[in-house]
Amino acid sequence: MSTAIDPHGDGATITLYRLHGCPYCELVVRRLERYDVPYRSRFVAGEHSRRNAVARASGTRSVPVVIDHERGVTMPESGRILEYLDRTYGDGVVDEKTASDGFDLVEFAPSAHPTEGDQAPDFTRPLVSEEYWKDTALSDLVARDGRVLLVFYPLNWGGKSVYWWDEIREREWGNELTVVGVGISQPFDHQRFIERRGLEHSLYSDPGNGVAERYDVVHDLDGMTGVSEPRPATFLIGDELTVDHAWVADEWPPSPPYDEIEANWTEQA
């Protein structure tokens, strides 16, 4: 997409569309500042429906998005943006060691998780809603609702988890299919998280992280021997527990490809 050079006349090379409290936007900010790239910030609303400006500029309502006016480049998704900034304004090579700019970047080991066409492991755990919790098998959810998007996520209340669930809520995925989370928190903590974050989705309580082990998406926490949490991941599960789409993070902090995930389950509709 071609963009006029410095349309605002303030000397900024780049316009950054960002959201207050978004950790992925902060990654981009730190990279821009490291390379002394002049930029202006355009803060977007929390609700996707009110992000018309960034949608007109980039074709997506997700942030971060950068517009490089000097080179006529418009780019979404933090991972792609960081690589672009490294290659364009750095020394031309992506610096993997400093890719997080202040965040602890952790590369996950390769995973033998279920992939498209595999049968998802069935399990039964307490499924928690705002009102109550009940032992529920994944297969029963699929039999009832047809498709389930299973979302593995880290501890409740962490910034990344809060941002991830806020993004899912704003995208209104629950209007199209059943979305359920899998986390290691106890049922009562799940209930508090659901209530305070205004979630419309139920969460499986798996304190032993056994479900993540069966899906091979375990993340062992540094400095906490014997303690683990799920690696961020999503599995779209259909008839007979068939995996229709899978995404598993390969590093932390993760950059979930929301548009890709959404496109895959939309195509399956």
Short mmCIF file of C-alpha atoms in Angstrom, two decimals:
data_model
loop_
_atom_site.label_atom_id
_atom_site.label_comp_id
_atom_site.label_asym_id
_atom_site.label_seq_id
_atom_site.Cartn_x
_atom_site.Cartn_y
_atom_site.Cartn_z
CA MET A 1 0.00 0.00 0.00
CA SER A 2 1.53 3.30 -1.05
CA THR A 3 1.53 6.14 1.48
CA ALA A 4 2.61 9.76 1.02
CA ILE A 5 5.85 10.78 2.73
CA ASP A 6 5.25 12.59 6.04
CA PRO A 7 1.63 13.57 5.38
CA HIS A 8 1.39 15.31 8.77
CA GLY A 9 4.47 17.46 8.29
CA ASP A 10 5.92 16.61 11.72
CA GLY A 11 9.06 14.86 10.47
CA ALA A 12 7.90 11.38 11.50
CA THR A 13 9.02 8.57 9.23
CA ILE A 14 6.58 6.03 10.67
CA THR A 15 3.04 6.07 12.02
CA LEU A 16 2.42 3.43 14.68
CA TYR A 17 -1.13 2.37 15.48
CA ARG A 18 -1.09 1.02 19.04
CA LEU A 19 -3.24 0.23 22.07
CA HIS A 20 -2.59 1.29 25.66
CA GLY A 21 -1.27 -1.67 27.64
CA CYS A 22 -0.59 -3.83 24.58
CA PRO A 23 2.73 -5.69 25.17
CA TYR A 24 3.22 -6.34 21.45
CA CYS A 25 2.88 -2.64 20.69
CA GLU A 26 5.50 -1.92 23.34
CA LEU A 27 7.91 -4.28 21.59
CA VAL A 28 7.58 -2.16 18.46
CA VAL A 29 7.96 1.10 20.39
CA ARG A 30 11.22 -0.09 21.95
CA ARG A 31 12.59 -1.18 18.60
CA LEU A 32 11.74 2.17 16.99
CA GLU A 33 13.42 4.01 19.83
CA ARG A 34 16.48 1.77 19.70
CA TYR A 35 17.00 2.67 16.05
CA ASP A 36 16.09 6.37 16.61
CA VAL A 37 13.37 6.17 13.98
CA PRO A 38 11.09 9.24 14.12
CA TYR A 39 7.53 8.04 14.64
CA ARG A 40 4.12 9.24 15.72
CA SER A 41 1.68 7.18 17.77
CA ARG A 42 -1.98 6.80 16.93
CA PHE A 43 -3.77 5.12 19.84
CA VAL A 44 -6.78 2.97 18.99
CA ALA A 45 -9.86 2.15 21.02
CA GLY A 46 -10.13 -1.12 22.90
CA GLU A 47 -13.21 -2.15 20.91
CA HIS A 48 -12.48 -3.46 17.43
CA SER A 49 -15.67 -1.87 16.13
CA ARG A 50 -14.23 1.59 16.88
CA ARG A 51 -10.90 1.06 15.10
CA ASN A 52 -12.00 2.47 11.76
CA ALA A 53 -8.86 4.55 11.17
CA VAL A 54 -6.43 1.64 11.37
CA ALA A 55 -8.83 -0.54 9.37
CA ARG A 56 -8.90 2.02 6.56
CA ALA A 57 -5.11 2.35 6.62
CA SER A 58 -4.18 -1.33 6.81
CA GLY A 59 -7.20 -3.54 6.19
CA THR A 60 -7.07 -4.95 9.73
CA ARG A 61 -8.38 -3.81 13.10
CA SER A 62 -5.61 -5.53 15.07
CA VAL A 63 -2.58 -3.67 16.38
CA PRO A 64 0.27 -2.97 16.21
CA VAL A 65 0.38 -1.66 12.65
CA VAL A 66 3.15 0.53 11.23
CA ILE A 67 3.04 2.71 8.14
CA ASP A 68 6.47 3.62 6.79
CA HIS A 69 5.72 6.78 4.82
CA GLU A 70 9.22 7.02 3.38
CA ARG A 71 9.11 3.55 1.82
CA GLY A 72 5.38 3.22 1.18
CA VAL A 73 5.06 0.14 3.40
CA THR A 74 2.11 -0.78 5.62
CA MET A 75 2.64 -3.75 7.91
CA PRO A 76 0.63 -5.46 10.70
CA GLU A 77 1.69 -8.09 13.30
CA SER A 78 4.48 -7.42 15.78
CA GLY A 79 6.77 -10.24 14.65
CA ARG A 80 6.79 -9.09 11.04
CA ILE A 81 7.17 -5.45 12.10
CA LEU A 82 10.21 -6.18 14.29
CA GLU A 83 11.89 -8.12 11.49
CA TYR A 84 11.15 -5.29 9.05
CA LEU A 85 12.61 -2.67 11.39
CA ASP A 86 15.73 -4.77 11.99
CA ARG A 87 16.34 -5.22 8.28
CA THR A 88 15.41 -1.68 7.26
CA TYR A 89 16.69 0.51 10.09
CA GLY A 90 19.15 -1.78 11.85
CA ASP A 91 22.20 -3.43 10.34
CA GLY A 92 20.15 -5.49 7.91
CA VAL A 93 20.17 -8.63 10.07
CA VAL A 94 17.45 -9.69 12.49
CA ASP A 95 18.99 -9.64 15.98
CA GLU A 96 17.50 -12.73 17.61
CA LYS A 97 19.27 -12.19 20.94
CA THR A 98 17.76 -8.76 21.47
CA ALA A 99 14.50 -9.37 19.66
CA SER A 100 12.46 -8.74 22.78
CA ASP A 101 14.05 -5.37 23.71
CA GLY A 102 13.56 -5.73 27.44
CA PHE A 103 11.23 -8.72 27.42
CA ASP A 104 12.73 -12.11 28.24
CA LEU A 105 12.58 -13.86 24.88
CA VAL A 106 12.27 -17.61 25.34
CA GLU A 107 12.42 -20.02 22.43
CA PHE A 108 10.29 -23.08 23.06
CA ALA A 109 11.55 -26.54 22.20
CA PRO A 110 10.00 -28.25 19.16
CA SER A 111 6.60 -29.74 19.93
CA ALA A 112 4.93 -32.94 18.73
CA HIS A 113 1.50 -31.40 19.20
CA PRO A 114 -1.55 -32.56 17.22
CA THR A 115 -1.74 -31.02 13.77
CA GLU A 116 -4.41 -30.68 11.11
CA GLY A 117 -6.10 -34.01 10.45
CA ASP A 118 -4.97 -35.62 13.73
CA GLN A 119 -7.40 -36.69 16.42
CA ALA A 120 -7.30 -34.39 19.43
CA PRO A 121 -6.77 -36.10 22.80
CA ASP A 122 -10.01 -36.24 24.75
CA PHE A 123 -10.02 -35.23 28.40
CA THR A 124 -12.35 -34.42 31.28
CA ARG A 125 -11.70 -31.50 33.64
CA PRO A 126 -13.81 -28.99 35.60
CA LEU A 127 -15.26 -26.55 33.07
CA VAL A 128 -15.76 -23.22 34.83
CA SER A 129 -18.30 -20.53 34.03
CA GLU A 130 -19.20 -17.44 36.04
CA GLU A 131 -22.01 -19.31 37.81
CA TYR A 132 -20.60 -22.79 38.47
CA TRP A 133 -18.19 -25.49 37.38
CA LYS A 134 -18.77 -29.07 36.31
CA ASP A 135 -16.59 -31.97 35.13
CA THR A 136 -16.99 -31.91 31.35
CA ALA A 137 -15.41 -33.98 28.59
CA LEU A 138 -14.10 -32.20 25.51
CA SER A 139 -15.86 -34.82 23.37
CA ASP A 140 -19.19 -33.86 24.96
CA LEU A 141 -18.65 -30.20 24.04
CA VAL A 142 -17.84 -31.13 20.44
CA ALA A 143 -20.85 -33.46 20.23
CA ARG A 144 -23.10 -30.67 21.53
CA ASP A 145 -21.71 -27.66 19.66
CA GLY A 146 -20.10 -29.13 16.54
CA ARG A 147 -16.82 -27.18 16.75
CA VAL A 148 -14.69 -26.03 19.65
CA LEU A 149 -11.74 -23.65 19.68
CA LEU A 150 -9.48 -24.84 22.49
CA VAL A 151 -7.26 -22.03 23.80
CA PHE A 152 -4.26 -22.92 25.98
CA TYR A 153 -3.00 -19.89 27.87
CA PRO A 154 -0.65 -18.96 30.77
CA LEU A 155 -1.59 -18.04 34.32
CA ASN A 156 -4.66 -15.87 34.91
CA TRP A 157 -4.06 -12.17 35.55
CA GLY A 158 -0.73 -11.98 33.71
CA GLY A 159 -0.52 -9.16 31.20
CA LYS A 160 -0.24 -11.47 28.20
CA SER A 161 -3.25 -13.57 29.26
CA VAL A 162 -5.37 -10.49 29.92
CA TYR A 163 -4.49 -8.97 26.56
CA TRP A 164 -5.10 -12.25 24.73
CA TRP A 165 -8.57 -12.79 26.19
CA ASP A 166 -9.47 -9.13 25.65
CA GLU A 167 -8.53 -9.55 21.99
CA ILE A 168 -10.63 -12.71 21.64
CA ARG A 169 -13.57 -10.99 23.31
CA GLU A 170 -13.34 -7.92 21.09
CA ARG A 171 -13.23 -10.11 17.99
CA GLU A 172 -16.47 -11.77 19.14
CA TRP A 173 -15.27 -15.25 18.25
CA GLY A 174 -17.81 -16.69 20.67
CA ASN A 175 -20.61 -15.55 18.36
CA GLU A 176 -19.51 -18.08 15.75
CA LEU A 177 -18.30 -21.12 17.69
CA THR A 178 -17.61 -22.40 21.19
CA VAL A 179 -14.37 -21.01 22.62
CA VAL A 180 -12.97 -22.56 25.81
CA GLY A 181 -9.71 -21.90 27.63
CA VAL A 182 -7.36 -24.34 29.33
CA GLY A 183 -5.28 -22.99 32.23
CA ILE A 184 -3.66 -24.19 35.43
CA SER A 185 -5.63 -21.97 37.82
CA GLN A 186 -8.08 -23.44 40.32
CA PRO A 187 -11.83 -23.21 39.54
CA PHE A 188 -12.51 -20.40 42.01
CA ASP A 189 -9.72 -18.30 40.48
CA HIS A 190 -11.10 -18.98 37.00
CA GLN A 191 -14.48 -17.69 38.20
CA ARG A 192 -12.93 -14.47 39.50
CA PHE A 193 -11.01 -14.03 36.24
CA ILE A 194 -14.16 -14.59 34.16
CA GLU A 195 -16.17 -12.14 36.26
CA ARG A 196 -13.60 -9.36 36.44
CA ARG A 197 -12.54 -9.57 32.79
CA GLY A 198 -16.11 -9.87 31.52
CA LEU A 199 -15.41 -13.12 29.67
CA GLU A 200 -18.26 -14.93 27.96
CA HIS A 201 -16.19 -18.10 27.58
CA SER A 202 -15.77 -21.03 29.96
CA LEU A 203 -12.34 -22.13 31.17
CA TYR A 204 -11.07 -25.62 31.91
CA SER A 205 -9.25 -25.88 35.24
CA ASP A 206 -6.15 -28.08 34.94
CA PRO A 207 -3.87 -27.35 37.94
CA GLY A 208 -1.63 -30.33 37.18
CA ASN A 209 -1.15 -29.18 33.56
CA GLY A 210 -1.94 -32.71 32.42
CA VAL A 211 -4.01 -31.61 29.42
CA ALA A 212 -1.13 -29.49 28.14
CA GLU A 213 1.13 -32.53 28.53
CA ARG A 214 -1.21 -34.63 26.38
CA TYR A 215 -1.17 -31.94 23.70
CA ASP A 216 2.61 -31.44 24.12
CA VAL A 217 2.28 -27.73 24.83
CA VAL A 218 3.95 -27.59 28.27
CA HIS A 219 6.11 -24.66 29.32
CA ASP A 220 8.35 -25.37 32.35
CA LEU A 221 8.76 -22.16 34.35
CA ASP A 222 12.33 -21.02 35.01
CA GLY A 223 13.32 -21.01 38.66
CA MET A 224 10.21 -22.95 39.69
CA THR A 225 11.15 -26.62 39.74
CA GLY A 226 8.20 -28.88 39.06
CA VAL A 227 5.91 -25.99 38.07
CA SER A 228 4.68 -25.59 34.51
CA GLU A 229 1.96 -23.85 32.57
CA PRO A 230 0.55 -24.29 29.07
CA ARG A 231 2.41 -22.89 26.12
CA PRO A 232 0.10 -20.48 24.26
CA ALA A 233 -1.74 -22.50 21.63
CA THR A 234 -5.07 -22.88 19.86
CA PHE A 235 -6.69 -25.98 18.38
CA LEU A 236 -9.84 -25.86 16.26
CA ILE A 237 -11.55 -29.19 16.88
CA GLY A 238 -14.40 -30.56 14.80
CA ASP A 239 -16.32 -33.78 14.25
CA GLU A 240 -14.89 -36.90 15.90
CA LEU A 241 -12.31 -34.67 17.63
CA THR A 242 -10.51 -34.00 14.35
CA VAL A 243 -8.06 -31.10 14.49
CA ASP A 244 -9.02 -28.66 11.74
CA HIS A 245 -6.34 -26.09 12.58
CA ALA A 246 -3.52 -25.79 15.12
CA TRP A 247 -1.29 -22.92 16.19
CA VAL A 248 1.36 -23.35 18.89
CA ALA A 249 3.70 -20.56 20.01
CA ASP A 250 7.37 -21.16 19.27
CA GLU A 251 8.64 -18.34 21.49
CA TRP A 252 7.70 -16.12 24.43
CA PRO A 253 6.31 -13.52 24.36
CA PRO A 254 4.09 -15.01 21.66
CA SER A 255 2.49 -13.19 18.76
CA PRO A 256 -0.77 -15.06 18.15
CA PRO A 257 -1.78 -14.79 14.47
CA TYR A 258 -5.36 -13.77 15.23
CA ASP A 259 -6.31 -13.14 11.60
CA GLU A 260 -4.92 -16.51 10.49
CA ILE A 261 -6.73 -18.36 13.28
CA GLU A 262 -9.97 -16.56 12.49
CA ALA A 263 -9.64 -17.18 8.76
CA ASN A 264 -9.18 -20.91 9.31
CA TRP A 265 -12.26 -21.44 11.42
CA THR A 266 -14.27 -19.10 9.20
CA GLU A 267 -13.33 -21.23 6.18
CA GLN A 268 -14.51 -24.32 8.05
CA ALA A 269 -17.96 -22.80 8.67
#
